[in-house]
């Protein structure tokens, strides 16, 4: 493992930022943290996780796909794609790193999404092991180990040092170029892992079980509990927009006055015009829209992906839903009816 | 309080006086209560909650609930009663189908920082219930609130500073529409921003100014009807102080048309839908714009 003193962390960031853009979680001045481009003076936040997920790096809220210029009867199609610049994201937590795998399974299987792939190839992810999980965290439920996050490299902050190890070739190329000292003395890291494991086991949601609903999909779909769960849902997009694994988008045209920009943007299954077709939308009631979000994460996605769930237990929807409805409440209620 | 409320609700249900009870359902923790409709006493006993995390204003749910058959009982905090009145004035709530129970409020806590009161409660305008059929606990007074302090600060900024302030705040908007969907003044059946045929529907900012326009237009649309219930700022996942836009309008209305509090009564005509000879002339825009 590489090791450096925390007092040198800004010099470490500066070294990375010399060659490529670096993003780290920084305090947002409102009691939370947000990924911020590192520059002199930007400090690493102590927050457990960022309010917005890390999916923005690979799947931004909006992006232009193609431009059109119309001249009389001629339509010129302009491919506005550019090779993305290399960048590094530091401080991604285990749940969010796992969410990249889920996004990959959607965007990197045939047909491959070249926009997503471009960013993914040029991004290097340095994860950061958790040491202070929050009461809303339930990554463990999905078999995610907060003390051993994946990524191209993973870091630990233990005692007064930052420890960091490469997990992929990309990560090892980056780390070896930085001239940091290596160490064999990783006792502090293991002590911290043990301590964090204890904290994880004591979290209020530690006992939450992910039930296998895939064999009872119709029972789950028809469960009477949906009515109560969705009863006061506002149909806003908060839960889907803060979610690191929500991956749906819409494609729209925007008339700039000088041409047409075809862009895509995050969509939400909670919205009234989600998957709107000529005949209307297939899910007219909020119950159906609400059910879609959770069925997708707990049933449809696992059915198509060897039992892997479409939720990583980051807890963002627990914090941000205006009516405090969330996937944990859904899992508990569904668990009871499909027993 | 909670115990008395549960007992009363159960009594109302069993006597047949009401068919449903709109209240708050306890969650996984003490601070994640969900608005919910109760129909039986056992469920009330087990799950009904009233604590300092019942910020959600239930009055908007009455638009749907009062349109159903039968009577619905609802628990309203002081500020919620203003929204309730306003919705009745706008003919959105069928008053006859509602049994309103005012409940005492000592201020709601901020879910993100549980030591603190919510912003709107720290600057509470009134602990007085302006509408109810019965009251549980005490009703307080209209308060001498400091709620316009920040608006004044913004007014005293140069226009460049103010522009910077709002760009900084609004640029974080993700267009989740939580602010709009929770707002008791936003009851259009199809919002123009959701209507694909309107030409102004957008799920995301198509250009960097789009989300600013969304908020400015929304603030104009609720002006004179916004009771300053504070729900928009409470629910914003990006912590944008949306209430400041609305408070600016409220402050302007107070200054240009005389003190007015939306929702204080049901029968009054709001200043923006009324004409009096003393009304401000449109040209006031030029005078004020130069300051
Ligand atoms: S559903 Fe909720 S807890 Fe699960 S990944 Fe999405 S935001 Fe996180
Ligand atoms: S579950 Fe919550 S966050 Fe999601 S759409 Fe409904 S009210 Fe909004
Ligand atoms: S604003 Fe006032 S009345 Fe409303 S919840 Fe807060 S303290 Fe209670
Ligand atoms: S709640 Fe906040 S983020 Fe969502 S649309 Fe409103 S201002 Fe934007």
PDB file of N, CA and C in Angstrom, chain B residues 98-186:
ATOM      1  N   UNK B  98     -64.794  17.718   5.014  1.00  0.00           N
ATOM      2  CA  UNK B  98     -63.596  17.705   5.859  1.00  0.00           C
ATOM      3  C   UNK B  98     -63.956  18.035   7.304  1.00  0.00           C
ATOM      4  N   UNK B  99     -63.364  17.289   8.223  1.00  0.00           N
ATOM      5  CA  UNK B  99     -63.461  17.632   9.630  1.00  0.00           C
ATOM      6  C   UNK B  99     -62.055  18.017  10.082  1.00  0.00           C
ATOM      7  N   UNK B 100     -61.846  19.315  10.315  1.00  0.00           N
ATOM      8  CA  UNK B 100     -60.495  19.814  10.560  1.00  0.00           C
ATOM      9  C   UNK B 100     -60.193  19.907  12.046  1.00  0.00           C
ATOM     10  N   UNK B 101     -59.107  19.273  12.445  1.00  0.00           N
ATOM     11  CA  UNK B 101     -58.692  19.318  13.843  1.00  0.00           C
ATOM     12  C   UNK B 101     -57.371  20.084  13.943  1.00  0.00           C
ATOM     13  N   UNK B 102     -57.436  21.256  14.544  1.00  0.00           N
ATOM     14  CA  UNK B 102     -56.209  22.025  14.736  1.00  0.00           C
ATOM     15  C   UNK B 102     -55.373  21.377  15.829  1.00  0.00           C
ATOM     16  N   UNK B 103     -54.076  21.277  15.620  1.00  0.00           N
ATOM     17  CA  UNK B 103     -53.212  20.726  16.664  1.00  0.00           C
ATOM     18  C   UNK B 103     -52.104  21.705  17.015  1.00  0.00           C
ATOM     19  N   UNK B 104     -51.836  21.756  18.283  1.00  0.00           N
ATOM     20  CA  UNK B 104     -50.800  22.650  18.779  1.00  0.00           C
ATOM     21  C   UNK B 104     -49.449  22.297  18.164  1.00  0.00           C
ATOM     22  N   UNK B 105     -48.679  23.325  17.871  1.00  0.00           N
ATOM     23  CA  UNK B 105     -47.349  23.094  17.303  1.00  0.00           C
ATOM     24  C   UNK B 105     -46.336  23.928  18.069  1.00  0.00           C
ATOM     25  N   UNK B 106     -45.246  23.281  18.454  1.00  0.00           N
ATOM     26  CA  UNK B 106     -44.183  24.017  19.136  1.00  0.00           C
ATOM     27  C   UNK B 106     -42.977  24.203  18.230  1.00  0.00           C
ATOM     28  N   UNK B 107     -43.195  24.016  16.941  1.00  0.00           N
ATOM     29  CA  UNK B 107     -42.098  24.138  15.989  1.00  0.00           C
ATOM     30  C   UNK B 107     -41.606  22.772  15.576  1.00  0.00           C
ATOM     31  N   UNK B 108     -41.309  22.636  14.329  1.00  0.00           N
ATOM     32  CA  UNK B 108     -40.842  21.356  13.794  1.00  0.00           C
ATOM     33  C   UNK B 108     -39.325  21.381  13.626  1.00  0.00           C
ATOM     34  N   UNK B 109     -38.730  20.225  13.815  1.00  0.00           N
ATOM     35  CA  UNK B 109     -37.267  20.137  13.721  1.00  0.00           C
ATOM     36  C   UNK B 109     -36.823  19.883  12.284  1.00  0.00           C
ATOM     37  N   UNK B 110     -35.642  20.376  12.001  1.00  0.00           N
ATOM     38  CA  UNK B 110     -35.041  20.197  10.683  1.00  0.00           C
ATOM     39  C   UNK B 110     -34.504  18.761  10.581  1.00  0.00           C
ATOM     40  N   UNK B 111     -34.989  18.007   9.623  1.00  0.00           N
ATOM     41  CA  UNK B 111     -34.581  16.603   9.498  1.00  0.00           C
ATOM     42  C   UNK B 111     -33.077  16.482   9.251  1.00  0.00           C
ATOM     43  N   UNK B 112     -32.520  17.460   8.549  1.00  0.00           N
ATOM     44  CA  UNK B 112     -31.088  17.384   8.230  1.00  0.00           C
ATOM     45  C   UNK B 112     -30.198  17.765   9.401  1.00  0.00           C
ATOM     46  N   UNK B 113     -30.733  18.575  10.312  1.00  0.00           N
ATOM     47  CA  UNK B 113     -29.951  19.001  11.462  1.00  0.00           C
ATOM     48  C   UNK B 113     -30.907  19.008  12.636  1.00  0.00           C
ATOM     49  N   UNK B 114     -30.997  17.837  13.279  1.00  0.00           N
ATOM     50  CA  UNK B 114     -32.123  17.593  14.185  1.00  0.00           C
ATOM     51  C   UNK B 114     -32.087  18.378  15.483  1.00  0.00           C
ATOM     52  N   UNK B 115     -30.992  19.107  15.708  1.00  0.00           N
ATOM     53  CA  UNK B 115     -30.930  19.967  16.884  1.00  0.00           C
ATOM     54  C   UNK B 115     -31.706  21.250  16.631  1.00  0.00           C
ATOM     55  N   UNK B 116     -31.800  21.587  15.354  1.00  0.00           N
ATOM     56  CA  UNK B 116     -32.335  22.898  14.968  1.00  0.00           C
ATOM     57  C   UNK B 116     -33.805  22.829  14.595  1.00  0.00           C
ATOM     58  N   UNK B 117     -34.488  23.978  14.757  1.00  0.00           N
ATOM     59  CA  UNK B 117     -35.839  24.090  14.213  1.00  0.00           C
ATOM     60  C   UNK B 117     -35.724  24.257  12.700  1.00  0.00           C
ATOM     61  N   UNK B 118     -36.760  23.854  11.990  1.00  0.00           N
ATOM     62  CA  UNK B 118     -36.813  24.166  10.575  1.00  0.00           C
ATOM     63  C   UNK B 118     -36.774  25.679  10.407  1.00  0.00           C
ATOM     64  N   UNK B 119     -36.229  26.123   9.280  1.00  0.00           N
ATOM     65  CA  UNK B 119     -36.112  27.556   9.037  1.00  0.00           C
ATOM     66  C   UNK B 119     -37.468  28.244   9.213  1.00  0.00           C
ATOM     67  N   UNK B 120     -38.484  27.652   8.600  1.00  0.00           N
ATOM     68  CA  UNK B 120     -39.799  28.295   8.639  1.00  0.00           C
ATOM     69  C   UNK B 120     -40.343  28.372  10.069  1.00  0.00           C
ATOM     70  N   UNK B 121     -39.924  27.443  10.920  1.00  0.00           N
ATOM     71  CA  UNK B 121     -40.416  27.446  12.295  1.00  0.00           C
ATOM     72  C   UNK B 121     -39.632  28.431  13.152  1.00  0.00           C
ATOM     73  N   UNK B 122     -38.338  28.560  12.833  1.00  0.00           N
ATOM     74  CA  UNK B 122     -37.535  29.554  13.547  1.00  0.00           C
ATOM     75  C   UNK B 122     -38.047  30.954  13.238  1.00  0.00           C
ATOM     76  N   UNK B 123     -38.660  31.134  12.077  1.00  0.00           N
ATOM     77  CA  UNK B 123     -39.213  32.453  11.745  1.00  0.00           C
ATOM     78  C   UNK B 123     -40.729  32.353  11.572  1.00  0.00           C
ATOM     79  N   UNK B 124     -41.341  31.536  12.415  1.00  0.00           N
ATOM     80  CA  UNK B 124     -42.786  31.265  12.323  1.00  0.00           C
ATOM     81  C   UNK B 124     -43.600  32.551  12.341  1.00  0.00           C
ATOM     82  N   UNK B 125     -44.520  32.662  11.400  1.00  0.00           N
ATOM     83  CA  UNK B 125     -45.332  33.881  11.307  1.00  0.00           C
ATOM     84  C   UNK B 125     -46.532  33.849  12.225  1.00  0.00           C
ATOM     85  N   UNK B 126     -46.978  32.641  12.537  1.00  0.00           N
ATOM     86  CA  UNK B 126     -48.187  32.554  13.351  1.00  0.00           C
ATOM     87  C   UNK B 126     -48.353  31.177  13.971  1.00  0.00           C
ATOM     88  N   UNK B 127     -48.638  31.181  15.264  1.00  0.00           N
ATOM     89  CA  UNK B 127     -48.972  29.914  15.921  1.00  0.00           C
ATOM     90  C   UNK B 127     -50.483  29.844  16.135  1.00  0.00           C
ATOM     91  N   UNK B 128     -51.171  30.732  15.419  1.00  0.00           N
ATOM     92  CA  UNK B 128     -52.626  30.775  15.567  1.00  0.00           C
ATOM     93  C   UNK B 128     -53.275  29.937  14.467  1.00  0.00           C
ATOM     94  N   UNK B 129     -54.235  29.105  14.856  1.00  0.00           N
ATOM     95  CA  UNK B 129     -54.987  28.345  13.856  1.00  0.00           C
ATOM     96  C   UNK B 129     -56.073  29.246  13.297  1.00  0.00           C
ATOM     97  N   UNK B 130     -56.110  29.408  11.982  1.00  0.00           N
ATOM     98  CA  UNK B 130     -57.133  30.286  11.408  1.00  0.00           C
ATOM     99  C   UNK B 130     -58.362  29.517  10.943  1.00  0.00           C
ATOM    100  N   UNK B 131     -58.334  28.207  11.071  1.00  0.00           N
ATOM    101  CA  UNK B 131     -59.518  27.415  10.730  1.00  0.00           C
ATOM    102  C   UNK B 131     -59.449  26.089  11.473  1.00  0.00           C
ATOM    103  N   UNK B 132     -60.568  25.664  12.015  1.00  0.00           N
ATOM    104  CA  UNK B 132     -60.669  24.313  12.583  1.00  0.00           C
ATOM    105  C   UNK B 132     -62.093  24.056  13.022  1.00  0.00           C
ATOM    106  N   UNK B 133     -62.441  22.781  13.116  1.00  0.00           N
ATOM    107  CA  UNK B 133     -63.729  22.392  13.685  1.00  0.00           C
ATOM    108  C   UNK B 133     -63.567  22.093  15.155  1.00  0.00           C
ATOM    109  N   UNK B 134     -62.402  21.608  15.502  1.00  0.00           N
ATOM    110  CA  UNK B 134     -62.082  21.445  16.912  1.00  0.00           C
ATOM    111  C   UNK B 134     -60.575  21.546  17.088  1.00  0.00           C
ATOM    112  N   UNK B 135     -60.176  21.791  18.325  1.00  0.00           N
ATOM    113  CA  UNK B 135     -58.778  22.065  18.586  1.00  0.00           C
ATOM    114  C   UNK B 135     -58.244  21.078  19.617  1.00  0.00           C
ATOM    115  N   UNK B 136     -57.047  20.571  19.391  1.00  0.00           N
ATOM    116  CA  UNK B 136     -56.391  19.754  20.415  1.00  0.00           C
ATOM    117  C   UNK B 136     -55.120  20.490  20.819  1.00  0.00           C
ATOM    118  N   UNK B 137     -54.955  20.716  22.106  1.00  0.00           N
ATOM    119  CA  UNK B 137     -53.842  21.548  22.546  1.00  0.00           C
ATOM    120  C   UNK B 137     -54.239  23.006  22.417  1.00  0.00           C
ATOM    121  N   UNK B 138     -53.238  23.884  22.366  1.00  0.00           N
ATOM    122  CA  UNK B 138     -53.573  25.304  22.348  1.00  0.00           C
ATOM    123  C   UNK B 138     -53.265  25.945  21.017  1.00  0.00           C
ATOM    124  N   UNK B 139     -54.044  26.983  20.734  1.00  0.00           N
ATOM    125  CA  UNK B 139     -53.752  27.791  19.569  1.00  0.00           C
ATOM    126  C   UNK B 139     -53.006  29.022  20.058  1.00  0.00           C
ATOM    127  N   UNK B 140     -51.973  29.443  19.360  1.00  0.00           N
ATOM    128  CA  UNK B 140     -51.169  30.577  19.811  1.00  0.00           C
ATOM    129  C   UNK B 140     -51.559  31.873  19.141  1.00  0.00           C
ATOM    130  N   UNK B 141     -50.582  32.739  19.009  1.00  0.00           N
ATOM    131  CA  UNK B 141     -50.821  34.088  18.495  1.00  0.00           C
ATOM    132  C   UNK B 141     -50.134  34.270  17.150  1.00  0.00           C
ATOM    133  N   UNK B 142     -50.559  35.311  16.442  1.00  0.00           N
ATOM    134  CA  UNK B 142     -49.801  35.743  15.271  1.00  0.00           C
ATOM    135  C   UNK B 142     -48.509  36.343  15.801  1.00  0.00           C
ATOM    136  N   UNK B 143     -47.402  35.943  15.258  1.00  0.00           N
ATOM    137  CA  UNK B 143     -46.119  36.322  15.836  1.00  0.00           C
ATOM    138  C   UNK B 143     -45.462  37.470  15.078  1.00  0.00           C
ATOM    139  N   UNK B 144     -44.578  38.126  15.805  1.00  0.00           N
ATOM    140  CA  UNK B 144     -43.800  39.180  15.201  1.00  0.00           C
ATOM    141  C   UNK B 144     -42.557  38.507  14.613  1.00  0.00           C
ATOM    142  N   UNK B 145     -42.682  38.054  13.385  1.00  0.00           N
ATOM    143  CA  UNK B 145     -41.640  37.193  12.827  1.00  0.00           C
ATOM    144  C   UNK B 145     -40.537  37.987  12.138  1.00  0.00           C
ATOM    145  N   UNK B 146     -39.368  37.373  12.101  1.00  0.00           N
ATOM    146  CA  UNK B 146     -38.256  38.022  11.398  1.00  0.00           C
ATOM    147  C   UNK B 146     -38.110  37.470   9.989  1.00  0.00           C
ATOM    148  N   UNK B 147     -39.218  37.011   9.430  1.00  0.00           N
ATOM    149  CA  UNK B 147     -39.092  36.243   8.192  1.00  0.00           C
ATOM    150  C   UNK B 147     -38.657  37.062   6.985  1.00  0.00           C
ATOM    151  N   UNK B 148     -38.730  38.401   7.083  1.00  0.00           N
ATOM    152  CA  UNK B 148     -38.320  39.187   5.916  1.00  0.00           C
ATOM    153  C   UNK B 148     -36.866  39.671   5.992  1.00  0.00           C
ATOM    154  N   UNK B 149     -36.171  39.275   7.052  1.00  0.00           N
ATOM    155  CA  UNK B 149     -34.787  39.750   7.216  1.00  0.00           C
ATOM    156  C   UNK B 149     -33.895  39.434   6.021  1.00  0.00           C
ATOM    157  N   UNK B 150     -33.964  38.196   5.597  1.00  0.00           N
ATOM    158  CA  UNK B 150     -33.084  37.797   4.485  1.00  0.00           C
ATOM    159  C   UNK B 150     -33.534  38.459   3.185  1.00  0.00           C
ATOM    160  N   UNK B 151     -34.842  38.655   3.029  1.00  0.00           N
ATOM    161  CA  UNK B 151     -35.328  39.350   1.834  1.00  0.00           C
ATOM    162  C   UNK B 151     -34.748  40.762   1.805  1.00  0.00           C
ATOM    163  N   UNK B 152     -34.755  41.389   2.965  1.00  0.00           N
ATOM    164  CA  UNK B 152     -34.192  42.744   3.035  1.00  0.00           C
ATOM    165  C   UNK B 152     -32.717  42.756   2.656  1.00  0.00           C
ATOM    166  N   UNK B 153     -32.019  41.753   3.154  1.00  0.00           N
ATOM    167  CA  UNK B 153     -30.595  41.643   2.803  1.00  0.00           C
ATOM    168  C   UNK B 153     -30.424  41.553   1.294  1.00  0.00           C
ATOM    169  N   UNK B 154     -31.273  40.750   0.686  1.00  0.00           N
ATOM    170  CA  UNK B 154     -31.179  40.587  -0.774  1.00  0.00           C
ATOM    171  C   UNK B 154     -31.520  41.890  -1.480  1.00  0.00           C
ATOM    172  N   UNK B 155     -32.512  42.605  -0.940  1.00  0.00           N
ATOM    173  CA  UNK B 155     -32.901  43.875  -1.560  1.00  0.00           C
ATOM    174  C   UNK B 155     -31.758  44.886  -1.505  1.00  0.00           C
ATOM    175  N   UNK B 156     -30.979  44.785  -0.431  1.00  0.00           N
ATOM    176  CA  UNK B 156     -29.897  45.750  -0.266  1.00  0.00           C
ATOM    177  C   UNK B 156     -28.645  45.404  -1.063  1.00  0.00           C
ATOM    178  N   UNK B 157     -28.675  44.265  -1.698  1.00  0.00           N
ATOM    179  CA  UNK B 157     -27.525  43.903  -2.539  1.00  0.00           C
ATOM    180  C   UNK B 157     -27.582  44.695  -3.840  1.00  0.00           C
ATOM    181  N   UNK B 158     -26.449  44.793  -4.524  1.00  0.00           N
ATOM    182  CA  UNK B 158     -26.481  45.350  -5.880  1.00  0.00           C
ATOM    183  C   UNK B 158     -27.118  44.291  -6.771  1.00  0.00           C
ATOM    184  N   UNK B 159     -27.599  44.701  -7.923  1.00  0.00           N
ATOM    185  CA  UNK B 159     -28.279  43.713  -8.765  1.00  0.00           C
ATOM    186  C   UNK B 159     -27.317  42.610  -9.194  1.00  0.00           C
ATOM    187  N   UNK B 160     -26.022  42.955  -9.333  1.00  0.00           N
ATOM    188  CA  UNK B 160     -25.035  41.916  -9.705  1.00  0.00           C
ATOM    189  C   UNK B 160     -24.902  40.891  -8.576  1.00  0.00           C
ATOM    190  N   UNK B 161     -24.815  41.402  -7.348  1.00  0.00           N
ATOM    191  CA  UNK B 161     -24.684  40.480  -6.214  1.00  0.00           C
ATOM    192  C   UNK B 161     -25.909  39.577  -6.107  1.00  0.00           C
ATOM    193  N   UNK B 162     -27.069  40.193  -6.315  1.00  0.00           N
ATOM    194  CA  UNK B 162     -28.306  39.432  -6.199  1.00  0.00           C
ATOM    195  C   UNK B 162     -28.374  38.362  -7.290  1.00  0.00           C
ATOM    196  N   UNK B 163     -27.956  38.749  -8.476  1.00  0.00           N
ATOM    197  CA  UNK B 163     -27.936  37.814  -9.596  1.00  0.00           C
ATOM    198  C   UNK B 163     -27.018  36.636  -9.256  1.00  0.00           C
ATOM    199  N   UNK B 164     -25.847  36.954  -8.736  1.00  0.00           N
ATOM    200  CA  UNK B 164     -24.892  35.917  -8.339  1.00  0.00           C
ATOM    201  C   UNK B 164     -25.501  34.979  -7.293  1.00  0.00           C
ATOM    202  N   UNK B 165     -26.157  35.607  -6.294  1.00  0.00           N
ATOM    203  CA  UNK B 165     -26.771  34.815  -5.227  1.00  0.00           C
ATOM    204  C   UNK B 165     -27.743  33.801  -5.820  1.00  0.00           C
ATOM    205  N   UNK B 166     -28.636  34.296  -6.667  1.00  0.00           N
ATOM    206  CA  UNK B 166     -29.667  33.396  -7.191  1.00  0.00           C
ATOM    207  C   UNK B 166     -29.117  32.386  -8.182  1.00  0.00           C
ATOM    208  N   UNK B 167     -28.126  32.790  -8.961  1.00  0.00           N
ATOM    209  CA  UNK B 167     -27.512  31.829  -9.871  1.00  0.00           C
ATOM    210  C   UNK B 167     -26.842  30.721  -9.062  1.00  0.00           C
ATOM    211  N   UNK B 168     -26.201  31.115  -7.983  1.00  0.00           N
ATOM    212  CA  UNK B 168     -25.527  30.132  -7.139  1.00  0.00           C
ATOM    213  C   UNK B 168     -26.513  29.138  -6.561  1.00  0.00           C
ATOM    214  N   UNK B 169     -27.644  29.640  -6.114  1.00  0.00           N
ATOM    215  CA  UNK B 169     -28.639  28.753  -5.517  1.00  0.00           C
ATOM    216  C   UNK B 169     -29.353  27.922  -6.587  1.00  0.00           C
ATOM    217  N   UNK B 170     -29.885  28.619  -7.580  1.00  0.00           N
ATOM    218  CA  UNK B 170     -30.755  27.923  -8.538  1.00  0.00           C
ATOM    219  C   UNK B 170     -29.994  27.010  -9.490  1.00  0.00           C
ATOM    220  N   UNK B 171     -28.697  27.242  -9.654  1.00  0.00           N
ATOM    221  CA  UNK B 171     -27.944  26.388 -10.574  1.00  0.00           C
ATOM    222  C   UNK B 171     -27.866  24.959 -10.038  1.00  0.00           C
ATOM    223  N   UNK B 172     -28.157  24.769  -8.755  1.00  0.00           N
ATOM    224  CA  UNK B 172     -28.130  23.412  -8.215  1.00  0.00           C
ATOM    225  C   UNK B 172     -29.418  22.640  -8.474  1.00  0.00           C
ATOM    226  N   UNK B 173     -30.435  23.356  -8.915  1.00  0.00           N
ATOM    227  CA  UNK B 173     -31.737  22.708  -9.096  1.00  0.00           C
ATOM    228  C   UNK B 173     -31.637  21.534 -10.059  1.00  0.00           C
ATOM    229  N   UNK B 174     -32.208  20.410  -9.672  1.00  0.00           N
ATOM    230  CA  UNK B 174     -32.195  19.224 -10.535  1.00  0.00           C
ATOM    231  C   UNK B 174     -33.548  19.003 -11.215  1.00  0.00           C
ATOM    232  N   UNK B 175     -34.454  19.942 -11.043  1.00  0.00           N
ATOM    233  CA  UNK B 175     -35.784  19.842 -11.630  1.00  0.00           C
ATOM    234  C   UNK B 175     -36.511  18.555 -11.226  1.00  0.00           C
ATOM    235  N   UNK B 176     -36.438  18.269  -9.940  1.00  0.00           N
ATOM    236  CA  UNK B 176     -37.153  17.095  -9.451  1.00  0.00           C
ATOM    237  C   UNK B 176     -38.620  17.429  -9.239  1.00  0.00           C
ATOM    238  N   UNK B 177     -38.928  18.736  -9.204  1.00  0.00           N
ATOM    239  CA  UNK B 177     -40.312  19.193  -9.062  1.00  0.00           C
ATOM    240  C   UNK B 177     -40.921  18.933  -7.692  1.00  0.00           C
ATOM    241  N   UNK B 178     -40.097  18.557  -6.727  1.00  0.00           N
ATOM    242  CA  UNK B 178     -40.631  18.322  -5.384  1.00  0.00           C
ATOM    243  C   UNK B 178     -41.255  19.604  -4.845  1.00  0.00           C
ATOM    244  N   UNK B 179     -40.604  20.744  -5.081  1.00  0.00           N
ATOM    245  CA  UNK B 179     -41.108  22.022  -4.570  1.00  0.00           C
ATOM    246  C   UNK B 179     -42.499  22.316  -5.117  1.00  0.00           C
ATOM    247  N   UNK B 180     -42.652  22.047  -6.404  1.00  0.00           N
ATOM    248  CA  UNK B 180     -43.939  22.318  -7.035  1.00  0.00           C
ATOM    249  C   UNK B 180     -44.992  21.309  -6.585  1.00  0.00           C
ATOM    250  N   UNK B 181     -44.610  20.049  -6.570  1.00  0.00           N
ATOM    251  CA  UNK B 181     -45.603  19.020  -6.248  1.00  0.00           C
ATOM    252  C   UNK B 181     -46.082  19.082  -4.803  1.00  0.00           C
ATOM    253  N   UNK B 182     -45.251  19.592  -3.914  1.00  0.00           N
ATOM    254  CA  UNK B 182     -45.667  19.665  -2.521  1.00  0.00           C
ATOM    255  C   UNK B 182     -46.451  20.946  -2.249  1.00  0.00           C
ATOM    256  N   UNK B 183     -46.331  21.916  -3.122  1.00  0.00           N
ATOM    257  CA  UNK B 183     -46.870  23.266  -2.867  1.00  0.00           C
ATOM    258  C   UNK B 183     -48.398  23.300  -2.887  1.00  0.00           C
ATOM    259  N   UNK B 184     -49.035  23.741  -1.801  1.00  0.00           N
ATOM    260  CA  UNK B 184     -50.496  23.804  -1.779  1.00  0.00           C
ATOM    261  C   UNK B 184     -51.068  24.845  -2.745  1.00  0.00           C
ATOM    262  N   UNK B 185     -50.226  25.763  -3.206  1.00  0.00           N
ATOM    263  CA  UNK B 185     -50.721  26.743  -4.177  1.00  0.00           C
ATOM    264  C   UNK B 185     -50.593  26.214  -5.599  1.00  0.00           C
ATOM    265  N   UNK B 186     -49.829  25.136  -5.781  1.00  0.00           N
ATOM    266  CA  UNK B 186     -49.665  24.528  -7.106  1.00  0.00           C
ATOM    267  C   UNK B 186     -50.660  23.394  -7.253  1.00  0.00           C
TER     268      UNK B 186
END
